[in-house]
Amino acid sequence: MFGNKLQVSLYRYNPEEDKFPYMKKYTIEKPERDIMVLDLLHLLKEDDQSISYRRSCREGVCGSDGMNINGKNGLACITPISSVIKRNKIELRPLPGLPVIRDLVVDMTEFYAQYEKIKPFLQNETTAPEQERLQSPEDRDKLDGLYECILCACCSTSCPSFWWNPDKFVGPAALLQAYRFLADSRDNKTEERLNALSDPFSVYRCHGIMNCVSVCPKGLNPNKAIGEIKSMLHKNKKDIIVSDGV
Amino acid sequence: MNNIFTNNIKTVEFDALIIGGGGSGMRASLELAKSGLNTAVVSKVFPTRSHTVSAQGGITCAIASHDPEDDWRWHMYDTVKGADFIGDQDAIEYLCSEGPKAVFELEHMGLPFSRFENGRIYQRPFGGQSKDFGKGGQAARTCAAADRTGHALLHTLYQNNVKEGTNFLNEWFAVDLVKNSKDEVTGVIAFSIENGEVAYLKAQATVLATGGAGRIYASTTNALINTGDGLAMALRAGFPAQDMEMWQFHPTGIYGAGSLVTEGCRGEGGYLINKDGERFMERYAPNVKDLAGRDVVARSMVLEILEGRGCGEKNDHIFLKLDHLGADVLNSKLPGICELSRTFAHVDPIYEPIPVVPTCHYMMGGTPTNVNGQAFKRLNEEDYLIPGLFSAGEAACVSVHGANRLGGNSLLDLVVFGRATGLHIQDELKSGGGVDSATKSDIDDALERLNKLNESDKGFDTAEVKKELQECMQNYFGVFRRGEFMEKGLEQLSEIKEKVDNLHLKDKSDAFNTSRVEAIELQNLFEVAESTAISAFQRNESRGAHARDDFPDRDDENWLCHTIFDPISKEVSKRDVNFKPHKVDAFPPKVRTY
């Protein structure tokens, strides 16, 4: 009966009008060609200006439009509706676990705070050469799969450990960046970086649930990076004990 | 709900205010934050969502990595020629000679450049690049981080701003400039998108680093946020725009979607074919073929399509062939392109060609500035600096790109002139420079537009008017232009202006009201579109990206000059091009062939 119609169930909340959030149903003609979820939102917004969501590049590189699409986090701009429609229905909600500002817009303060906590910048106090610092292609390859993160928060907001401890568990996105700098042959603050992560919460709240890996729209693997950090932490600890012994 | 603001609004004071958190804004803010001046970046999106993130192929600069003999003078020659001789040679000299320093700084900040075996930064060939002033063959001068250079650059700059403790007003939207009675700029009116709070952000120096406005066209590689906000604010404040007819159409936007496919694809050995499988660029640019200037390649593609040799059922696009490069090269050098083509063109470049069309990409014009980022206006055919106002990056026209920008020169422009602007503001403010305060009525003037929109109870719909504007620009001011068509376009624009001035904001709420933002953005787009249309109609010649059917030749006698659009009289005047570089002899105009 919904052959040519598409039902969109959209999470709505305007703090100035609504006491509680609610799901609003929109029925639209099924577009002739396959469109992205973001295009679908544009169509809805043409009729209802009050719908609010973030968007910028519309090609999956800026990380603005992370949201929960039929139960799974993803970027609206690179998710074709054909890949998510179930019985002609699509359900769109904000990223889980963060406070909602309005509709699909979440407050990402805590997410960014974790990012800043890991000192996401190259640290090397030796005097820089006049030209670039040299790095072998093999050392540079170690940054692949790490530096491409777009900070969309799809991973951290799909992580139950982050839901529980968003203030203390660094979360998969920021840990991926922590490892990006640990793995960079040009950075020489390895010891300090590891010490800052060695408490029971920052890294060790990761229990390998792997939601981060399954949702990353860039195909990155934060879980693997966290594993690498854990082995560096173990090795670091052992080194400290050995040196204490001597 | 009280949406009508009088000047009881909060005033927040800074030394320097940077509007825009993209590459040029964050390079300027980094310089200023390090200097200890109280600096804030106002960005309508979280900074890493800025459009710099979409730059792919790289940053062109003579760092002499691929070729140890490479020379910034050769880069300068290419840029002057690429610009079809209306780029200012003092500015191009500064860009190319300061470039290496700016690129090495980025590397020291941590930018993950790809590398050669010897550990130096990887460089690839791009269009319009030569050795030995055009006599030594193709150069490889574009420094790259795979095909994600803009992403790597923008994140590196954000990270270093975090390190230096820069103040960010994220998701704040700047509405209009505030001017005092001496026509000096004293800051902006802005509002928090998150909660609607309006404030007067007061500053001794205001930098417009708001990027381009590709969204004036229906088909563009630009992000949805590229609405020319800074340039439009300057125009509304009565300040001029330069070379607005010069818009770059990138040869390879994905057919249908508009997403950019980097010129680096052709740099790595890819090439364009028509429906007969012919590598047609051999006919149009026999020497460098697919690596001719972007304007040349884009026009050749349009001609192929117009002459019935386009690909697909409607013969309306061209194929970019990459499969012969092999999976290894594609996966290591062009991974982002493979991802984009699979998502938006439903083809895997490892096996099939990508359908592409020339797509609006870059605004060569903008707010005119000198090499220090200082904006100026024109009085009696002379430049007069505007105290308090600066601009850098795509929003500015310094002018290093003239009538056609070379690939990879925009990222260099961002960091070189972002840095120069930051350095100059430091000098100026530390030596006691600054501007007088604005009065209550000055602030009220700047609030007028926002108030009108907030009071609107009837009028036109933003989304509809935006479509009308974009189609008008696409139809009448695209790759090829003709006087009679542009006249029609100008007529349409005057009808659209009525609508843009009378938009109806239905949703008046304060919390993350994106419809308010979109309405103001549409007004900004209109300002940019109008200046483009009027400037294009006036330039009666073909030069660089500006191709006139009715004036097919370059006319150095009459048009070897910049155009200056005056937003008050809506008239266009001419301004001399700078032919006085300091360290080398000027490159005189000559016939531009590839």
PDB file of N, CA and C in Angstrom, chain B residues 462-540:
ATOM      1  N   THR B 462      12.683  31.046   0.840  1.00  0.00           N
ATOM      2  CA  THR B 462      14.130  31.003   0.612  1.00  0.00           C
ATOM      3  C   THR B 462      14.529  29.932  -0.401  1.00  0.00           C
ATOM      4  N   ALA B 463      14.058  28.704  -0.204  1.00  0.00           N
ATOM      5  CA  ALA B 463      14.501  27.606  -1.067  1.00  0.00           C
ATOM      6  C   ALA B 463      14.130  27.858  -2.525  1.00  0.00           C
ATOM      7  N   GLU B 464      12.919  28.398  -2.751  1.00  0.00           N
ATOM      8  CA  GLU B 464      12.477  28.649  -4.131  1.00  0.00           C
ATOM      9  C   GLU B 464      13.302  29.742  -4.795  1.00  0.00           C
ATOM     10  N   VAL B 465      13.516  30.827  -4.068  1.00  0.00           N
ATOM     11  CA  VAL B 465      14.254  31.944  -4.651  1.00  0.00           C
ATOM     12  C   VAL B 465      15.701  31.538  -4.909  1.00  0.00           C
ATOM     13  N   LYS B 466      16.241  30.721  -4.015  1.00  0.00           N
ATOM     14  CA  LYS B 466      17.623  30.266  -4.203  1.00  0.00           C
ATOM     15  C   LYS B 466      17.753  29.484  -5.509  1.00  0.00           C
ATOM     16  N   LYS B 467      16.809  28.590  -5.757  1.00  0.00           N
ATOM     17  CA  LYS B 467      16.841  27.806  -6.997  1.00  0.00           C
ATOM     18  C   LYS B 467      16.780  28.719  -8.219  1.00  0.00           C
ATOM     19  N   GLU B 468      15.908  29.716  -8.131  1.00  0.00           N
ATOM     20  CA  GLU B 468      15.756  30.656  -9.246  1.00  0.00           C
ATOM     21  C   GLU B 468      17.076  31.379  -9.527  1.00  0.00           C
ATOM     22  N   LEU B 469      17.725  31.821  -8.456  1.00  0.00           N
ATOM     23  CA  LEU B 469      18.989  32.539  -8.591  1.00  0.00           C
ATOM     24  C   LEU B 469      20.049  31.636  -9.220  1.00  0.00           C
ATOM     25  N   GLN B 470      20.141  30.405  -8.701  1.00  0.00           N
ATOM     26  CA  GLN B 470      21.178  29.491  -9.179  1.00  0.00           C
ATOM     27  C   GLN B 470      20.969  29.125 -10.641  1.00  0.00           C
ATOM     28  N   GLU B 471      19.710  28.952 -11.040  1.00  0.00           N
ATOM     29  CA  GLU B 471      19.452  28.606 -12.435  1.00  0.00           C
ATOM     30  C   GLU B 471      19.755  29.778 -13.363  1.00  0.00           C
ATOM     31  N   CYS B 472      19.407  30.963 -12.911  1.00  0.00           N
ATOM     32  CA  CYS B 472      19.693  32.156 -13.704  1.00  0.00           C
ATOM     33  C   CYS B 472      21.195  32.288 -13.947  1.00  0.00           C
ATOM     34  N   MET B 473      21.989  32.131 -12.903  1.00  0.00           N
ATOM     35  CA  MET B 473      23.446  32.264 -13.060  1.00  0.00           C
ATOM     36  C   MET B 473      23.998  31.154 -13.945  1.00  0.00           C
ATOM     37  N   GLN B 474      23.490  29.942 -13.757  1.00  0.00           N
ATOM     38  CA  GLN B 474      23.950  28.802 -14.537  1.00  0.00           C
ATOM     39  C   GLN B 474      23.653  29.004 -16.029  1.00  0.00           C
ATOM     40  N   ASN B 475      22.454  29.489 -16.324  1.00  0.00           N
ATOM     41  CA  ASN B 475      22.033  29.636 -17.716  1.00  0.00           C
ATOM     42  C   ASN B 475      22.718  30.787 -18.433  1.00  0.00           C
ATOM     43  N   TYR B 476      22.912  31.895 -17.750  1.00  0.00           N
ATOM     44  CA  TYR B 476      23.363  33.098 -18.453  1.00  0.00           C
ATOM     45  C   TYR B 476      24.802  33.512 -18.176  1.00  0.00           C
ATOM     46  N   PHE B 477      25.411  32.926 -17.127  1.00  0.00           N
ATOM     47  CA  PHE B 477      26.767  33.374 -16.776  1.00  0.00           C
ATOM     48  C   PHE B 477      27.694  32.188 -16.538  1.00  0.00           C
ATOM     49  N   GLY B 478      27.535  31.133 -17.380  1.00  0.00           N
ATOM     50  CA  GLY B 478      28.313  29.904 -17.210  1.00  0.00           C
ATOM     51  C   GLY B 478      29.627  29.913 -17.962  1.00  0.00           C
ATOM     52  N   VAL B 479      30.025  28.744 -18.482  1.00  0.00           N
ATOM     53  CA  VAL B 479      31.331  28.605 -19.138  1.00  0.00           C
ATOM     54  C   VAL B 479      31.452  29.545 -20.335  1.00  0.00           C
ATOM     55  N   PHE B 480      30.412  29.587 -21.191  1.00  0.00           N
ATOM     56  CA  PHE B 480      30.396  30.523 -22.321  1.00  0.00           C
ATOM     57  C   PHE B 480      29.342  31.599 -22.071  1.00  0.00           C
ATOM     58  N   ARG B 481      29.681  32.822 -22.400  1.00  0.00           N
ATOM     59  CA  ARG B 481      28.781  33.949 -22.133  1.00  0.00           C
ATOM     60  C   ARG B 481      28.568  34.749 -23.418  1.00  0.00           C
ATOM     61  N   ARG B 482      27.383  35.350 -23.522  1.00  0.00           N
ATOM     62  CA  ARG B 482      27.089  36.182 -24.686  1.00  0.00           C
ATOM     63  C   ARG B 482      26.265  37.378 -24.215  1.00  0.00           C
ATOM     64  N   GLY B 483      26.561  38.562 -24.788  1.00  0.00           N
ATOM     65  CA  GLY B 483      25.928  39.795 -24.335  1.00  0.00           C
ATOM     66  C   GLY B 483      24.414  39.726 -24.252  1.00  0.00           C
ATOM     67  N   GLU B 484      23.784  39.243 -25.347  1.00  0.00           N
ATOM     68  CA  GLU B 484      22.309  39.266 -25.360  1.00  0.00           C
ATOM     69  C   GLU B 484      21.713  38.343 -24.288  1.00  0.00           C
ATOM     70  N   PHE B 485      22.389  37.191 -24.060  1.00  0.00           N
ATOM     71  CA  PHE B 485      21.894  36.297 -23.009  1.00  0.00           C
ATOM     72  C   PHE B 485      22.099  36.916 -21.629  1.00  0.00           C
ATOM     73  N   MET B 486      23.267  37.539 -21.469  1.00  0.00           N
ATOM     74  CA  MET B 486      23.542  38.134 -20.158  1.00  0.00           C
ATOM     75  C   MET B 486      22.550  39.260 -19.849  1.00  0.00           C
ATOM     76  N   GLU B 487      22.107  39.964 -20.891  1.00  0.00           N
ATOM     77  CA  GLU B 487      21.098  41.009 -20.666  1.00  0.00           C
ATOM     78  C   GLU B 487      19.828  40.410 -20.079  1.00  0.00           C
ATOM     79  N   LYS B 488      19.443  39.246 -20.648  1.00  0.00           N
ATOM     80  CA  LYS B 488      18.277  38.553 -20.097  1.00  0.00           C
ATOM     81  C   LYS B 488      18.515  38.168 -18.647  1.00  0.00           C
ATOM     82  N   GLY B 489      19.706  37.652 -18.395  1.00  0.00           N
ATOM     83  CA  GLY B 489      20.076  37.260 -17.037  1.00  0.00           C
ATOM     84  C   GLY B 489      19.989  38.433 -16.072  1.00  0.00           C
ATOM     85  N   LEU B 490      20.473  39.597 -16.521  1.00  0.00           N
ATOM     86  CA  LEU B 490      20.439  40.775 -15.659  1.00  0.00           C
ATOM     87  C   LEU B 490      19.004  41.196 -15.347  1.00  0.00           C
ATOM     88  N   GLU B 491      18.142  41.071 -16.371  1.00  0.00           N
ATOM     89  CA  GLU B 491      16.717  41.384 -16.140  1.00  0.00           C
ATOM     90  C   GLU B 491      16.132  40.466 -15.070  1.00  0.00           C
ATOM     91  N   GLN B 492      16.428  39.165 -15.228  1.00  0.00           N
ATOM     92  CA  GLN B 492      15.934  38.201 -14.245  1.00  0.00           C
ATOM     93  C   GLN B 492      16.450  38.516 -12.848  1.00  0.00           C
ATOM     94  N   LEU B 493      17.723  38.901 -12.796  1.00  0.00           N
ATOM     95  CA  LEU B 493      18.311  39.194 -11.492  1.00  0.00           C
ATOM     96  C   LEU B 493      17.597  40.350 -10.801  1.00  0.00           C
ATOM     97  N   SER B 494      17.150  41.342 -11.595  1.00  0.00           N
ATOM     98  CA  SER B 494      16.485  42.457 -10.915  1.00  0.00           C
ATOM     99  C   SER B 494      15.135  42.012 -10.347  1.00  0.00           C
ATOM    100  N   GLU B 495      14.501  41.032 -11.021  1.00  0.00           N
ATOM    101  CA  GLU B 495      13.266  40.477 -10.423  1.00  0.00           C
ATOM    102  C   GLU B 495      13.586  39.692  -9.160  1.00  0.00           C
ATOM    103  N   ILE B 496      14.664  38.928  -9.224  1.00  0.00           N
ATOM    104  CA  ILE B 496      15.044  38.107  -8.068  1.00  0.00           C
ATOM    105  C   ILE B 496      15.406  39.007  -6.879  1.00  0.00           C
ATOM    106  N   LYS B 497      15.981  40.174  -7.179  1.00  0.00           N
ATOM    107  CA  LYS B 497      16.381  41.073  -6.093  1.00  0.00           C
ATOM    108  C   LYS B 497      15.182  41.467  -5.217  1.00  0.00           C
ATOM    109  N   GLU B 498      14.062  41.752  -5.871  1.00  0.00           N
ATOM    110  CA  GLU B 498      12.841  42.088  -5.127  1.00  0.00           C
ATOM    111  C   GLU B 498      12.504  40.994  -4.121  1.00  0.00           C
ATOM    112  N   LYS B 499      12.626  39.758  -4.591  1.00  0.00           N
ATOM    113  CA  LYS B 499      12.276  38.622  -3.736  1.00  0.00           C
ATOM    114  C   LYS B 499      13.278  38.438  -2.605  1.00  0.00           C
ATOM    115  N   VAL B 500      14.555  38.593  -2.963  1.00  0.00           N
ATOM    116  CA  VAL B 500      15.601  38.403  -1.957  1.00  0.00           C
ATOM    117  C   VAL B 500      15.477  39.449  -0.845  1.00  0.00           C
ATOM    118  N   ASP B 501      15.045  40.648  -1.235  1.00  0.00           N
ATOM    119  CA  ASP B 501      14.874  41.703  -0.228  1.00  0.00           C
ATOM    120  C   ASP B 501      13.625  41.507   0.617  1.00  0.00           C
ATOM    121  N   ASN B 502      12.765  40.596   0.183  1.00  0.00           N
ATOM    122  CA  ASN B 502      11.503  40.392   0.913  1.00  0.00           C
ATOM    123  C   ASN B 502      11.254  38.917   1.200  1.00  0.00           C
ATOM    124  N   LEU B 503      12.220  38.301   1.841  1.00  0.00           N
ATOM    125  CA  LEU B 503      12.060  36.894   2.197  1.00  0.00           C
ATOM    126  C   LEU B 503      11.178  36.776   3.429  1.00  0.00           C
ATOM    127  N   HIS B 504      10.441  35.685   3.482  1.00  0.00           N
ATOM    128  CA  HIS B 504       9.610  35.449   4.656  1.00  0.00           C
ATOM    129  C   HIS B 504      10.253  34.381   5.526  1.00  0.00           C
ATOM    130  N   LEU B 505      10.696  34.791   6.712  1.00  0.00           N
ATOM    131  CA  LEU B 505      11.232  33.824   7.662  1.00  0.00           C
ATOM    132  C   LEU B 505      10.063  33.314   8.505  1.00  0.00           C
ATOM    133  N   LYS B 506       9.612  32.102   8.168  1.00  0.00           N
ATOM    134  CA  LYS B 506       8.433  31.574   8.873  1.00  0.00           C
ATOM    135  C   LYS B 506       8.782  31.170  10.291  1.00  0.00           C
ATOM    136  N   ASP B 507       9.907  30.524  10.436  1.00  0.00           N
ATOM    137  CA  ASP B 507      10.317  30.026  11.752  1.00  0.00           C
ATOM    138  C   ASP B 507      11.159  31.099  12.441  1.00  0.00           C
ATOM    139  N   LYS B 508      10.635  31.645  13.531  1.00  0.00           N
ATOM    140  CA  LYS B 508      11.345  32.742  14.201  1.00  0.00           C
ATOM    141  C   LYS B 508      12.069  32.268  15.464  1.00  0.00           C
ATOM    142  N   SER B 509      12.156  30.958  15.647  1.00  0.00           N
ATOM    143  CA  SER B 509      12.725  30.456  16.897  1.00  0.00           C
ATOM    144  C   SER B 509      14.226  30.754  16.972  1.00  0.00           C
ATOM    145  N   ASP B 510      14.765  30.618  18.173  1.00  0.00           N
ATOM    146  CA  ASP B 510      16.160  30.983  18.412  1.00  0.00           C
ATOM    147  C   ASP B 510      17.130  29.809  18.365  1.00  0.00           C
ATOM    148  N   ALA B 511      16.675  28.628  18.804  1.00  0.00           N
ATOM    149  CA  ALA B 511      17.603  27.500  18.944  1.00  0.00           C
ATOM    150  C   ALA B 511      17.906  26.868  17.593  1.00  0.00           C
ATOM    151  N   PHE B 512      19.143  26.878  17.241  1.00  0.00           N
ATOM    152  CA  PHE B 512      19.634  26.273  16.003  1.00  0.00           C
ATOM    153  C   PHE B 512      18.654  26.407  14.839  1.00  0.00           C
ATOM    154  N   ASN B 513      18.305  27.657  14.562  1.00  0.00           N
ATOM    155  CA  ASN B 513      17.352  27.926  13.492  1.00  0.00           C
ATOM    156  C   ASN B 513      18.111  28.058  12.167  1.00  0.00           C
ATOM    157  N   THR B 514      18.204  26.951  11.439  1.00  0.00           N
ATOM    158  CA  THR B 514      18.981  26.983  10.196  1.00  0.00           C
ATOM    159  C   THR B 514      18.242  27.712   9.079  1.00  0.00           C
ATOM    160  N   SER B 515      16.932  27.887   9.212  1.00  0.00           N
ATOM    161  CA  SER B 515      16.234  28.615   8.144  1.00  0.00           C
ATOM    162  C   SER B 515      16.585  30.104   8.191  1.00  0.00           C
ATOM    163  N   ARG B 516      16.867  30.629   9.396  1.00  0.00           N
ATOM    164  CA  ARG B 516      17.334  32.018   9.472  1.00  0.00           C
ATOM    165  C   ARG B 516      18.697  32.142   8.785  1.00  0.00           C
ATOM    166  N   VAL B 517      19.580  31.188   9.086  1.00  0.00           N
ATOM    167  CA  VAL B 517      20.905  31.208   8.469  1.00  0.00           C
ATOM    168  C   VAL B 517      20.783  31.137   6.944  1.00  0.00           C
ATOM    169  N   GLU B 518      19.929  30.240   6.460  1.00  0.00           N
ATOM    170  CA  GLU B 518      19.814  30.049   5.012  1.00  0.00           C
ATOM    171  C   GLU B 518      19.238  31.283   4.316  1.00  0.00           C
ATOM    172  N   ALA B 519      18.354  31.992   4.990  1.00  0.00           N
ATOM    173  CA  ALA B 519      17.792  33.204   4.390  1.00  0.00           C
ATOM    174  C   ALA B 519      18.886  34.270   4.239  1.00  0.00           C
ATOM    175  N   ILE B 520      19.700  34.431   5.271  1.00  0.00           N
ATOM    176  CA  ILE B 520      20.765  35.431   5.188  1.00  0.00           C
ATOM    177  C   ILE B 520      21.800  35.000   4.144  1.00  0.00           C
ATOM    178  N   GLU B 521      22.075  33.708   4.103  1.00  0.00           N
ATOM    179  CA  GLU B 521      23.028  33.205   3.098  1.00  0.00           C
ATOM    180  C   GLU B 521      22.535  33.493   1.675  1.00  0.00           C
ATOM    181  N   LEU B 522      21.230  33.355   1.470  1.00  0.00           N
ATOM    182  CA  LEU B 522      20.688  33.636   0.133  1.00  0.00           C
ATOM    183  C   LEU B 522      20.899  35.111  -0.225  1.00  0.00           C
ATOM    184  N   GLN B 523      20.693  35.989   0.756  1.00  0.00           N
ATOM    185  CA  GLN B 523      20.931  37.412   0.490  1.00  0.00           C
ATOM    186  C   GLN B 523      22.394  37.654   0.141  1.00  0.00           C
ATOM    187  N   ASN B 524      23.282  36.910   0.817  1.00  0.00           N
ATOM    188  CA  ASN B 524      24.705  37.034   0.504  1.00  0.00           C
ATOM    189  C   ASN B 524      25.006  36.533  -0.907  1.00  0.00           C
ATOM    190  N   LEU B 525      24.420  35.402  -1.263  1.00  0.00           N
ATOM    191  CA  LEU B 525      24.616  34.862  -2.607  1.00  0.00           C
ATOM    192  C   LEU B 525      24.181  35.877  -3.651  1.00  0.00           C
ATOM    193  N   PHE B 526      23.084  36.535  -3.366  1.00  0.00           N
ATOM    194  CA  PHE B 526      22.596  37.496  -4.351  1.00  0.00           C
ATOM    195  C   PHE B 526      23.611  38.609  -4.607  1.00  0.00           C
ATOM    196  N   GLU B 527      24.180  39.140  -3.522  1.00  0.00           N
ATOM    197  CA  GLU B 527      25.178  40.220  -3.679  1.00  0.00           C
ATOM    198  C   GLU B 527      26.315  39.771  -4.596  1.00  0.00           C
ATOM    199  N   VAL B 528      26.771  38.543  -4.368  1.00  0.00           N
ATOM    200  CA  VAL B 528      27.894  38.019  -5.156  1.00  0.00           C
ATOM    201  C   VAL B 528      27.459  37.804  -6.606  1.00  0.00           C
ATOM    202  N   ALA B 529      26.261  37.248  -6.786  1.00  0.00           N
ATOM    203  CA  ALA B 529      25.764  36.969  -8.130  1.00  0.00           C
ATOM    204  C   ALA B 529      25.606  38.261  -8.925  1.00  0.00           C
ATOM    205  N   GLU B 530      25.056  39.260  -8.288  1.00  0.00           N
ATOM    206  CA  GLU B 530      24.829  40.525  -8.977  1.00  0.00           C
ATOM    207  C   GLU B 530      26.150  41.160  -9.416  1.00  0.00           C
ATOM    208  N   SER B 531      27.147  41.142  -8.542  1.00  0.00           N
ATOM    209  CA  SER B 531      28.425  41.741  -8.918  1.00  0.00           C
ATOM    210  C   SER B 531      29.073  40.933 -10.042  1.00  0.00           C
ATOM    211  N   THR B 532      28.886  39.612 -10.010  1.00  0.00           N
ATOM    212  CA  THR B 532      29.400  38.748 -11.074  1.00  0.00           C
ATOM    213  C   THR B 532      28.754  39.101 -12.413  1.00  0.00           C
ATOM    214  N   ALA B 533      27.449  39.185 -12.400  1.00  0.00           N
ATOM    215  CA  ALA B 533      26.698  39.402 -13.641  1.00  0.00           C
ATOM    216  C   ALA B 533      27.056  40.743 -14.264  1.00  0.00           C
ATOM    217  N   ILE B 534      27.090  41.775 -13.436  1.00  0.00           N
ATOM    218  CA  ILE B 534      27.360  43.105 -13.979  1.00  0.00           C
ATOM    219  C   ILE B 534      28.794  43.193 -14.496  1.00  0.00           C
ATOM    220  N   SER B 535      29.740  42.607 -13.778  1.00  0.00           N
ATOM    221  CA  SER B 535      31.137  42.641 -14.224  1.00  0.00           C
ATOM    222  C   SER B 535      31.314  41.838 -15.510  1.00  0.00           C
ATOM    223  N   ALA B 536      30.641  40.681 -15.598  1.00  0.00           N
ATOM    224  CA  ALA B 536      30.779  39.824 -16.783  1.00  0.00           C
ATOM    225  C   ALA B 536      30.221  40.520 -18.016  1.00  0.00           C
ATOM    226  N   PHE B 537      29.119  41.236 -17.821  1.00  0.00           N
ATOM    227  CA  PHE B 537      28.477  41.938 -18.930  1.00  0.00           C
ATOM    228  C   PHE B 537      29.375  43.058 -19.459  1.00  0.00           C
ATOM    229  N   GLN B 538      30.156  43.638 -18.551  1.00  0.00           N
ATOM    230  CA  GLN B 538      31.004  44.768 -18.955  1.00  0.00           C
ATOM    231  C   GLN B 538      32.269  44.346 -19.682  1.00  0.00           C
ATOM    232  N   ARG B 539      32.853  43.226 -19.310  1.00  0.00           N
ATOM    233  CA  ARG B 539      34.157  42.862 -19.907  1.00  0.00           C
ATOM    234  C   ARG B 539      33.949  42.302 -21.311  1.00  0.00           C
ATOM    235  N   ASN B 540      34.179  43.156 -22.304  1.00  0.00           N
ATOM    236  CA  ASN B 540      33.927  42.785 -23.699  1.00  0.00           C
ATOM    237  C   ASN B 540      35.144  42.139 -24.348  1.00  0.00           C
TER     238      ASN B 540
END
